Amino acid sequence: QVTTLVDPHGRPINSLRISLTQRCNFNCFFCHHEGEHGSGDELTVDEVERIVKLAAEQGITKVKLTGGEPLVRKDIVEIVRRISPLVEEVSMTTNASRLKELAGPLKDAGLARVNVSLHTLCPESFEEITGNGTESVTTGIEEAVKYGLNPVKLNMVVMKGINNEEIDSLIDYSREVGGVLQLIEFQELEDGVEHYDSYHYDLVPVEEDLEKRSNKVVEREMHLRKIYYLKDGARVEVVRPMHNSKFCAYCTRIRVTSDGKLKSCLMRDDNHVPFVSLMRGGAPEEEIIGAFNEAVSRRAPFWRDE
Ligand code: SAM
Ligand code: SF4
């Protein structure tokens, strides 16, 4: 019987976000790289499987695969096949560029759903933002829907002067493809305060407008994110972490970096716990479980009320 994992701030932990690589075939100018500055070393399939098995035994029920771009890993289907029986849900955040050929095999391997990053529908802006073309991405989204990787969530990072005028067209597109639009607040990069001031776009007024256009609003357990059910049939979720103490108070996640360290918070780089190095060194199981619990004990809300 697995009991609920709870951190020292009373927050239950049920989800594990694993970065599978720092490599990416896109080059988004604003990418926070999941806060990673690691060695570039990557986990093997066996290591990912062992991590998920151990985490599941400690109470984790959901795994999200991310990166870098998880689909650049040649063994991605095998990773999903091995870990999907171990937890209730495996999902992935991806740029979708390889979903055309991989949506079917990933679904067969047990992937439940995908989040696809789509910040604009304008081909020129897409090229400017990502350094790549839109076509493989929109085809990838269609394939994901076709193979039932649902709900397909479209992640739009909203940036002032870049794509803030496109929120309504992305809402329409997500409704047309049968997806859910996630509006994501631009997050500060460690080295990019200047960047932040130029591109940060306040999503509070956007939420107020969505509220008026909705016939139902639901608050999710994770981060208290709101989902707006618009009267026109679209679904829009808003992810607004910056300076938001509520967001952190309801954070249910722990992370593994692509080089195998446990990371207690996206925003922090100073309290990682070595994890896979213990496995590689043949440490006893209790020590490895101890490291997992140590990482849980280091979790602290990043944004708090003063
Ligand atoms: N390559 C995959 C992708 O682009 O979806 C997964 C990795 S990406 C780092 C994970 C998510 O973080 C994507 O939805 C991406 O748009 C988002 N992201 C990256 N940099 C960000 C930033 N500075 N602020 C907010 N979200 C960001
Ligand atoms: Fe969780 Fe807050 Fe850290 Fe984000 S910043 S990972 S919400 S604790």
Tab-separated table of C-alpha atoms and ligand atoms in Angstrom:
chain	number	residue	atom	x	y	z
A	1	GLN	CA	0.000	0.000	0.000
A	2	VAL	CA	1.600	3.272	-1.149
A	3	THR	CA	1.026	6.251	1.107
A	4	THR	CA	0.865	9.847	-0.090
A	5	LEU	CA	4.238	11.599	-0.238
A	6	VAL	CA	4.112	14.963	1.519
A	7	ASP	CA	6.882	17.585	1.687
A	8	PRO	CA	7.756	19.688	4.775
A	9	HIS	CA	5.333	22.395	3.583
A	10	GLY	CA	2.414	19.965	3.585
A	11	ARG	CA	2.319	19.671	-0.200
A	12	PRO	CA	1.504	16.197	-1.560
A	13	ILE	CA	3.919	15.035	-4.290
A	14	ASN	CA	2.419	12.858	-6.991
A	15	SER	CA	4.162	13.843	-10.173
A	16	LEU	CA	7.675	13.380	-11.516
A	17	ARG	CA	9.034	15.440	-14.405
A	18	ILE	CA	11.979	13.748	-16.093
A	19	SER	CA	14.237	15.643	-18.453
A	20	LEU	CA	15.527	13.078	-20.946
A	21	THR	CA	18.044	15.237	-22.753
A	22	GLN	CA	19.315	18.767	-23.098
A	23	ARG	CA	19.522	18.332	-26.857
A	24	CYS	CA	16.894	19.937	-29.076
A	25	ASN	CA	16.327	20.293	-32.807
A	26	PHE	CA	14.694	23.713	-32.228
A	27	ASN	CA	16.319	26.814	-30.860
A	28	CYS	CA	13.617	28.891	-29.159
A	29	PHE	CA	15.219	32.185	-28.184
A	30	PHE	CA	13.482	32.278	-24.796
A	31	CYS	CA	13.979	28.651	-23.730
A	32	HIS	CA	14.605	28.216	-20.011
A	33	HIS	CA	15.958	24.686	-20.650
A	34	GLU	CA	14.008	23.503	-17.582
A	35	GLY	CA	16.590	25.323	-15.501
A	36	GLU	CA	19.344	22.859	-16.468
A	37	HIS	CA	23.044	23.565	-16.657
A	38	GLY	CA	24.179	19.961	-16.442
A	39	SER	CA	26.955	17.981	-18.034
A	40	GLY	CA	24.989	16.839	-21.078
A	41	ASP	CA	25.206	13.286	-19.805
A	42	GLU	CA	21.931	11.330	-20.350
A	43	LEU	CA	20.097	8.577	-18.499
A	44	THR	CA	19.872	5.104	-20.034
A	45	VAL	CA	16.537	3.357	-20.578
A	46	ASP	CA	17.305	1.045	-17.640
A	47	GLU	CA	18.023	4.028	-15.395
A	48	VAL	CA	14.801	5.820	-16.356
A	49	GLU	CA	12.880	2.609	-15.654
A	50	ARG	CA	14.533	2.174	-12.271
A	51	ILE	CA	13.877	5.790	-11.282
A	52	VAL	CA	10.190	5.545	-12.201
A	53	LYS	CA	9.795	2.202	-10.396
A	54	LEU	CA	11.327	3.623	-7.244
A	55	ALA	CA	9.332	6.854	-7.465
A	56	ALA	CA	6.108	4.888	-7.986
A	57	GLU	CA	6.896	2.835	-4.871
A	58	GLN	CA	7.231	6.133	-2.985
A	59	GLY	CA	3.820	7.386	-4.180
A	60	ILE	CA	4.381	9.018	-7.590
A	61	THR	CA	1.463	8.346	-9.957
A	62	LYS	CA	2.218	10.585	-12.942
A	63	VAL	CA	5.327	11.037	-15.071
A	64	LYS	CA	5.943	13.838	-17.552
A	65	LEU	CA	8.811	13.436	-20.030
A	66	THR	CA	10.505	16.605	-21.160
A	67	GLY	CA	13.898	18.010	-22.196
A	68	GLY	CA	15.389	19.558	-24.385
A	69	GLU	CA	13.327	17.717	-26.934
A	70	PRO	CA	12.412	14.176	-25.761
A	71	LEU	CA	11.700	13.030	-29.334
A	72	VAL	CA	15.336	13.467	-30.385
A	73	ARG	CA	16.154	10.410	-28.267
A	74	LYS	CA	16.297	7.349	-30.507
A	75	ASP	CA	15.076	5.142	-27.637
A	76	ILE	CA	12.035	7.292	-26.734
A	77	VAL	CA	9.439	4.651	-27.656
A	78	GLU	CA	11.278	2.037	-25.578
A	79	ILE	CA	11.449	4.434	-22.607
A	80	VAL	CA	7.685	4.974	-22.741
A	81	ARG	CA	7.026	1.239	-23.182
A	82	ARG	CA	9.077	0.391	-20.084
A	83	ILE	CA	7.674	3.032	-17.745
A	84	SER	CA	4.003	3.211	-18.744
A	85	PRO	CA	3.014	0.054	-16.794
A	86	LEU	CA	4.593	1.481	-13.628
A	87	VAL	CA	2.409	4.600	-13.131
A	88	GLU	CA	-1.129	5.760	-13.852
A	89	GLU	CA	-0.117	8.257	-16.527
A	90	VAL	CA	2.904	8.999	-18.710
A	91	SER	CA	2.708	12.202	-20.727
A	92	MET	CA	5.227	14.273	-22.685
A	93	THR	CA	6.007	17.888	-23.492
A	94	THR	CA	7.340	18.137	-27.030
A	95	ASN	CA	7.827	20.460	-29.979
A	96	ALA	CA	5.950	17.794	-32.046
A	97	SER	CA	8.377	17.952	-34.968
A	98	ARG	CA	8.790	14.142	-34.944
A	99	LEU	CA	5.240	13.222	-33.930
A	100	LYS	CA	4.272	12.511	-37.529
A	101	GLU	CA	6.178	9.236	-37.415
A	102	LEU	CA	6.117	8.696	-33.636
A	103	ALA	CA	2.543	9.464	-32.457
A	104	GLY	CA	1.309	5.936	-33.330
A	105	PRO	CA	4.271	4.003	-31.838
A	106	LEU	CA	4.196	6.194	-28.698
A	107	LYS	CA	0.477	5.611	-28.212
A	108	ASP	CA	1.020	1.839	-28.617
A	109	ALA	CA	3.836	2.027	-26.075
A	110	GLY	CA	1.457	3.531	-23.507
A	111	LEU	CA	1.874	7.306	-23.797
A	112	ALA	CA	-1.356	8.867	-22.509
A	113	ARG	CA	-1.152	12.394	-23.873
A	114	VAL	CA	1.085	15.205	-25.103
A	115	ASN	CA	1.656	18.906	-24.555
A	116	VAL	CA	2.857	20.495	-27.786
A	117	SER	CA	4.572	23.877	-27.784
A	118	LEU	CA	2.916	26.177	-30.302
A	119	HIS	CA	3.498	29.864	-29.739
A	120	THR	CA	2.242	31.238	-33.034
A	121	LEU	CA	0.437	30.199	-36.213
A	122	CYS	CA	2.256	32.776	-38.334
A	123	PRO	CA	5.035	30.995	-40.307
A	124	GLU	CA	7.400	34.012	-40.134
A	125	SER	CA	7.002	34.449	-36.374
A	126	PHE	CA	7.339	30.703	-35.883
A	127	GLU	CA	10.647	30.751	-37.734
A	128	GLU	CA	11.788	33.758	-35.696
A	129	ILE	CA	10.840	32.165	-32.379
A	130	THR	CA	12.020	28.592	-32.936
A	131	GLY	CA	14.436	28.763	-35.857
A	132	ASN	CA	12.256	26.156	-37.629
A	133	GLY	CA	9.198	25.793	-39.877
A	134	THR	CA	5.608	25.169	-38.695
A	135	GLU	CA	4.671	22.340	-41.012
A	136	SER	CA	6.120	19.387	-39.092
A	137	VAL	CA	4.542	20.789	-35.917
A	138	THR	CA	0.991	21.214	-37.192
A	139	THR	CA	1.197	17.780	-38.858
A	140	GLY	CA	2.507	16.373	-35.573
A	141	ILE	CA	-0.455	17.904	-33.699
A	142	GLU	CA	-2.919	16.364	-36.156
A	143	GLU	CA	-1.251	12.955	-35.773
A	144	ALA	CA	-1.355	13.228	-31.977
A	145	VAL	CA	-5.094	13.920	-32.099
A	146	LYS	CA	-5.604	11.109	-34.629
A	147	TYR	CA	-3.877	8.570	-32.386
A	148	GLY	CA	-5.769	9.731	-29.291
A	149	LEU	CA	-2.924	11.321	-27.307
A	150	ASN	CA	-5.707	13.336	-25.719
A	151	PRO	CA	-6.251	15.885	-24.473
A	152	VAL	CA	-3.597	17.359	-26.767
A	153	LYS	CA	-2.567	20.509	-24.941
A	154	LEU	CA	-1.038	23.332	-26.947
A	155	ASN	CA	1.499	25.276	-24.905
A	156	MET	CA	1.669	28.915	-25.912
A	157	VAL	CA	4.242	31.001	-24.037
A	158	VAL	CA	2.762	34.484	-24.298
A	159	MET	CA	5.343	37.172	-25.078
A	160	LYS	CA	4.786	40.914	-25.278
A	161	GLY	CA	5.177	42.268	-28.805
A	162	ILE	CA	5.809	38.776	-30.190
A	163	ASN	CA	2.560	36.810	-29.980
A	164	ASN	CA	0.237	38.447	-27.417
A	165	GLU	CA	-2.064	39.519	-30.259
A	166	GLU	CA	-2.483	35.901	-31.314
A	167	ILE	CA	-4.207	34.487	-28.237
A	168	ASP	CA	-7.619	34.449	-29.943
A	169	SER	CA	-6.328	32.759	-33.102
A	170	LEU	CA	-4.655	30.083	-30.978
A	171	ILE	CA	-7.929	29.617	-29.060
A	172	ASP	CA	-9.741	29.089	-32.384
A	173	TYR	CA	-7.077	26.715	-33.667
A	174	SER	CA	-7.088	24.621	-30.495
A	175	ARG	CA	-10.880	24.327	-30.645
A	176	GLU	CA	-10.751	23.326	-34.317
A	177	VAL	CA	-8.184	20.553	-33.737
A	178	GLY	CA	-9.966	19.376	-30.583
A	179	GLY	CA	-7.137	20.387	-28.236
A	180	VAL	CA	-6.783	22.489	-25.073
A	181	LEU	CA	-4.837	25.748	-25.194
A	182	GLN	CA	-2.429	26.375	-22.303
A	183	LEU	CA	-1.386	30.002	-21.966
A	184	ILE	CA	1.971	30.028	-20.213
A	185	GLU	CA	3.446	33.067	-18.547
A	186	PHE	CA	6.919	33.992	-19.766
A	187	GLN	CA	9.336	32.972	-17.037
A	188	GLU	CA	12.483	34.738	-16.065
A	189	LEU	CA	15.696	33.177	-17.291
A	190	GLU	CA	18.560	33.022	-14.830
A	191	ASP	CA	20.719	35.205	-17.053
A	192	GLY	CA	18.036	37.192	-18.830
A	193	VAL	CA	16.473	39.897	-16.699
A	194	GLU	CA	16.646	42.249	-19.651
A	195	HIS	CA	14.883	39.628	-21.730
A	196	TYR	CA	12.242	39.315	-19.037
A	197	ASP	CA	11.373	42.997	-18.996
A	198	SER	CA	11.126	43.075	-22.771
A	199	TYR	CA	8.894	40.041	-23.207
A	200	HIS	CA	6.970	39.397	-19.976
A	201	TYR	CA	3.231	39.745	-20.622
A	202	ASP	CA	0.769	39.979	-17.725
A	203	LEU	CA	-1.815	37.198	-17.947
A	204	VAL	CA	-4.073	38.533	-15.153
A	205	PRO	CA	-6.206	40.702	-17.520
A	206	VAL	CA	-6.290	37.775	-19.966
A	207	GLU	CA	-7.754	35.588	-17.202
A	208	GLU	CA	-10.370	38.246	-16.421
A	209	ASP	CA	-11.403	38.306	-20.068
A	210	LEU	CA	-11.512	34.486	-20.260
A	211	GLU	CA	-13.707	34.378	-17.169
A	212	LYS	CA	-16.301	36.602	-18.888
A	213	ARG	CA	-16.244	34.395	-21.979
A	214	SER	CA	-16.688	31.131	-20.037
A	215	ASN	CA	-19.650	29.163	-18.840
A	216	LYS	CA	-17.537	27.093	-16.434
A	217	VAL	CA	-14.189	27.613	-14.677
A	218	VAL	CA	-12.467	24.734	-12.890
A	219	GLU	CA	-9.430	24.929	-10.602
A	220	ARG	CA	-6.960	22.062	-10.991
A	221	GLU	CA	-5.267	20.506	-7.985
A	222	MET	CA	-1.802	21.161	-9.459
A	223	HIS	CA	-0.701	24.782	-9.017
A	224	LEU	CA	-4.403	25.802	-8.700
A	225	ARG	CA	-4.296	26.377	-12.449
A	226	LYS	CA	-7.641	27.478	-13.827
A	227	ILE	CA	-9.304	25.839	-16.817
A	228	TYR	CA	-11.779	28.051	-18.643
A	229	TYR	CA	-14.577	26.354	-20.584
A	230	LEU	CA	-15.413	28.990	-23.163
A	231	LYS	CA	-18.967	29.448	-24.423
A	232	ASP	CA	-17.719	28.795	-27.988
A	233	GLY	CA	-16.551	25.297	-26.955
A	234	ALA	CA	-12.801	26.020	-26.538
A	235	ARG	CA	-10.885	25.033	-23.385
A	236	VAL	CA	-8.123	27.298	-22.113
A	237	GLU	CA	-5.812	26.613	-19.173
A	238	VAL	CA	-3.634	29.358	-17.696
A	239	VAL	CA	-0.196	28.716	-16.152
A	240	ARG	CA	0.834	31.797	-14.227
A	241	PRO	CA	3.748	31.006	-11.904
A	242	MET	CA	5.672	34.280	-11.607
A	243	HIS	CA	5.415	35.924	-8.166
A	244	ASN	CA	2.383	33.705	-7.571
A	245	SER	CA	2.488	32.210	-4.077
A	246	LYS	CA	-0.676	30.184	-4.699
A	247	PHE	CA	0.957	28.485	-7.660
A	248	CYS	CA	3.834	27.318	-5.497
A	249	ALA	CA	1.620	26.437	-2.537
A	250	TYR	CA	-0.097	23.860	-4.731
A	251	CYS	CA	2.943	22.490	-6.549
A	252	THR	CA	2.874	18.666	-6.606
A	253	ARG	CA	5.994	18.020	-8.656
A	254	ILE	CA	9.531	16.850	-8.290
A	255	ARG	CA	12.068	16.740	-11.134
A	256	VAL	CA	14.933	14.640	-12.429
A	257	THR	CA	17.547	16.394	-14.545
A	258	SER	CA	18.813	14.790	-17.735
A	259	ASP	CA	22.073	13.969	-15.978
A	260	GLY	CA	20.281	12.227	-13.129
A	261	LYS	CA	19.988	14.644	-10.225
A	262	LEU	CA	16.819	15.260	-8.241
A	263	LYS	CA	15.702	18.879	-8.550
A	264	SER	CA	13.199	20.209	-6.040
A	265	CYS	CA	12.032	23.238	-8.041
A	266	LEU	CA	12.293	24.574	-11.598
A	267	MET	CA	13.585	27.882	-10.279
A	268	ARG	CA	16.347	26.485	-8.078
A	269	ASP	CA	19.734	25.154	-8.962
A	270	ASP	CA	21.332	25.188	-5.557
A	271	ASN	CA	19.816	22.162	-3.819
A	272	HIS	CA	20.014	19.244	-6.231
A	273	VAL	CA	20.396	15.746	-4.802
A	274	PRO	CA	22.685	13.292	-6.644
A	275	PHE	CA	20.590	10.272	-7.579
A	276	VAL	CA	21.632	8.270	-10.627
A	277	SER	CA	25.268	8.477	-9.560
A	278	LEU	CA	24.224	6.365	-6.538
A	279	MET	CA	22.657	3.762	-8.829
A	280	ARG	CA	25.742	3.757	-11.057
A	281	GLY	CA	27.961	3.319	-8.028
A	282	GLY	CA	25.953	0.295	-6.836
A	283	ALA	CA	24.626	1.992	-3.673
A	284	PRO	CA	22.191	-0.048	-1.575
A	285	GLU	CA	18.470	0.460	-2.243
A	286	GLU	CA	17.916	2.211	1.138
A	287	GLU	CA	20.494	4.852	0.228
A	288	ILE	CA	18.814	5.497	-3.127
A	289	ILE	CA	15.381	5.770	-1.477
A	290	GLY	CA	17.011	8.041	1.118
A	291	ALA	CA	18.170	10.373	-1.665
A	292	PHE	CA	14.648	10.524	-3.064
A	293	ASN	CA	13.236	11.412	0.349
A	294	GLU	CA	16.001	13.967	0.856
A	295	ALA	CA	14.959	15.731	-2.351
A	296	VAL	CA	11.332	15.763	-1.185
A	297	SER	CA	12.469	17.232	2.130
A	298	ARG	CA	14.340	20.024	0.285
A	299	ARG	CA	11.198	21.204	-1.488
A	300	ALA	CA	10.145	24.721	-0.570
A	301	PRO	CA	7.724	27.110	-2.267
A	302	PHE	CA	9.792	29.502	-4.403
A	303	TRP	CA	7.274	32.351	-4.482
A	304	ARG	CA	5.761	33.135	-1.086
A	305	ASP	CA	3.751	35.932	0.441
A	306	GLU	CA	6.063	38.295	2.287
B	1	SAM	N1	11.120	20.701	-26.207
B	1	SAM	C1	9.849	20.527	-25.540
B	1	SAM	C2	8.912	21.675	-25.843
B	1	SAM	O1	9.356	22.718	-26.374
B	1	SAM	O2	7.726	21.541	-25.554
B	1	SAM	C3	9.968	20.290	-24.044
B	1	SAM	C4	10.941	21.153	-23.264
B	1	SAM	S1	10.443	22.856	-23.067
B	1	SAM	C5	11.816	23.508	-22.139
B	1	SAM	C6	9.131	22.717	-21.875
B	1	SAM	C7	8.102	23.837	-21.898
B	1	SAM	O3	8.682	25.002	-21.340
B	1	SAM	C8	7.592	24.214	-23.276
B	1	SAM	O4	6.188	24.329	-23.258
B	1	SAM	C9	8.222	25.574	-23.515
B	1	SAM	O5	7.438	26.373	-24.371
B	1	SAM	C10	8.262	26.129	-22.101
B	1	SAM	N2	9.228	27.214	-21.909
B	1	SAM	C11	10.498	27.289	-22.336
B	1	SAM	N3	11.094	28.441	-21.972
B	1	SAM	C12	10.164	29.144	-21.275
B	1	SAM	C13	10.149	30.405	-20.628
B	1	SAM	N4	11.223	31.216	-20.601
B	1	SAM	N5	9.004	30.784	-19.995
B	1	SAM	C14	7.925	29.976	-19.991
B	1	SAM	N6	7.868	28.767	-20.582
B	1	SAM	C15	8.971	28.351	-21.226
B	2	SF4	FE1	6.879	24.276	-8.084
B	2	SF4	FE2	6.948	26.860	-7.584
B	2	SF4	FE3	9.142	25.526	-7.975
B	2	SF4	FE4	7.531	25.973	-9.973
B	2	SF4	S1	8.609	27.529	-8.823
B	2	SF4	S2	8.516	24.060	-9.547
B	2	SF4	S3	5.605	25.819	-8.948
B	2	SF4	S4	7.786	25.254	-6.319
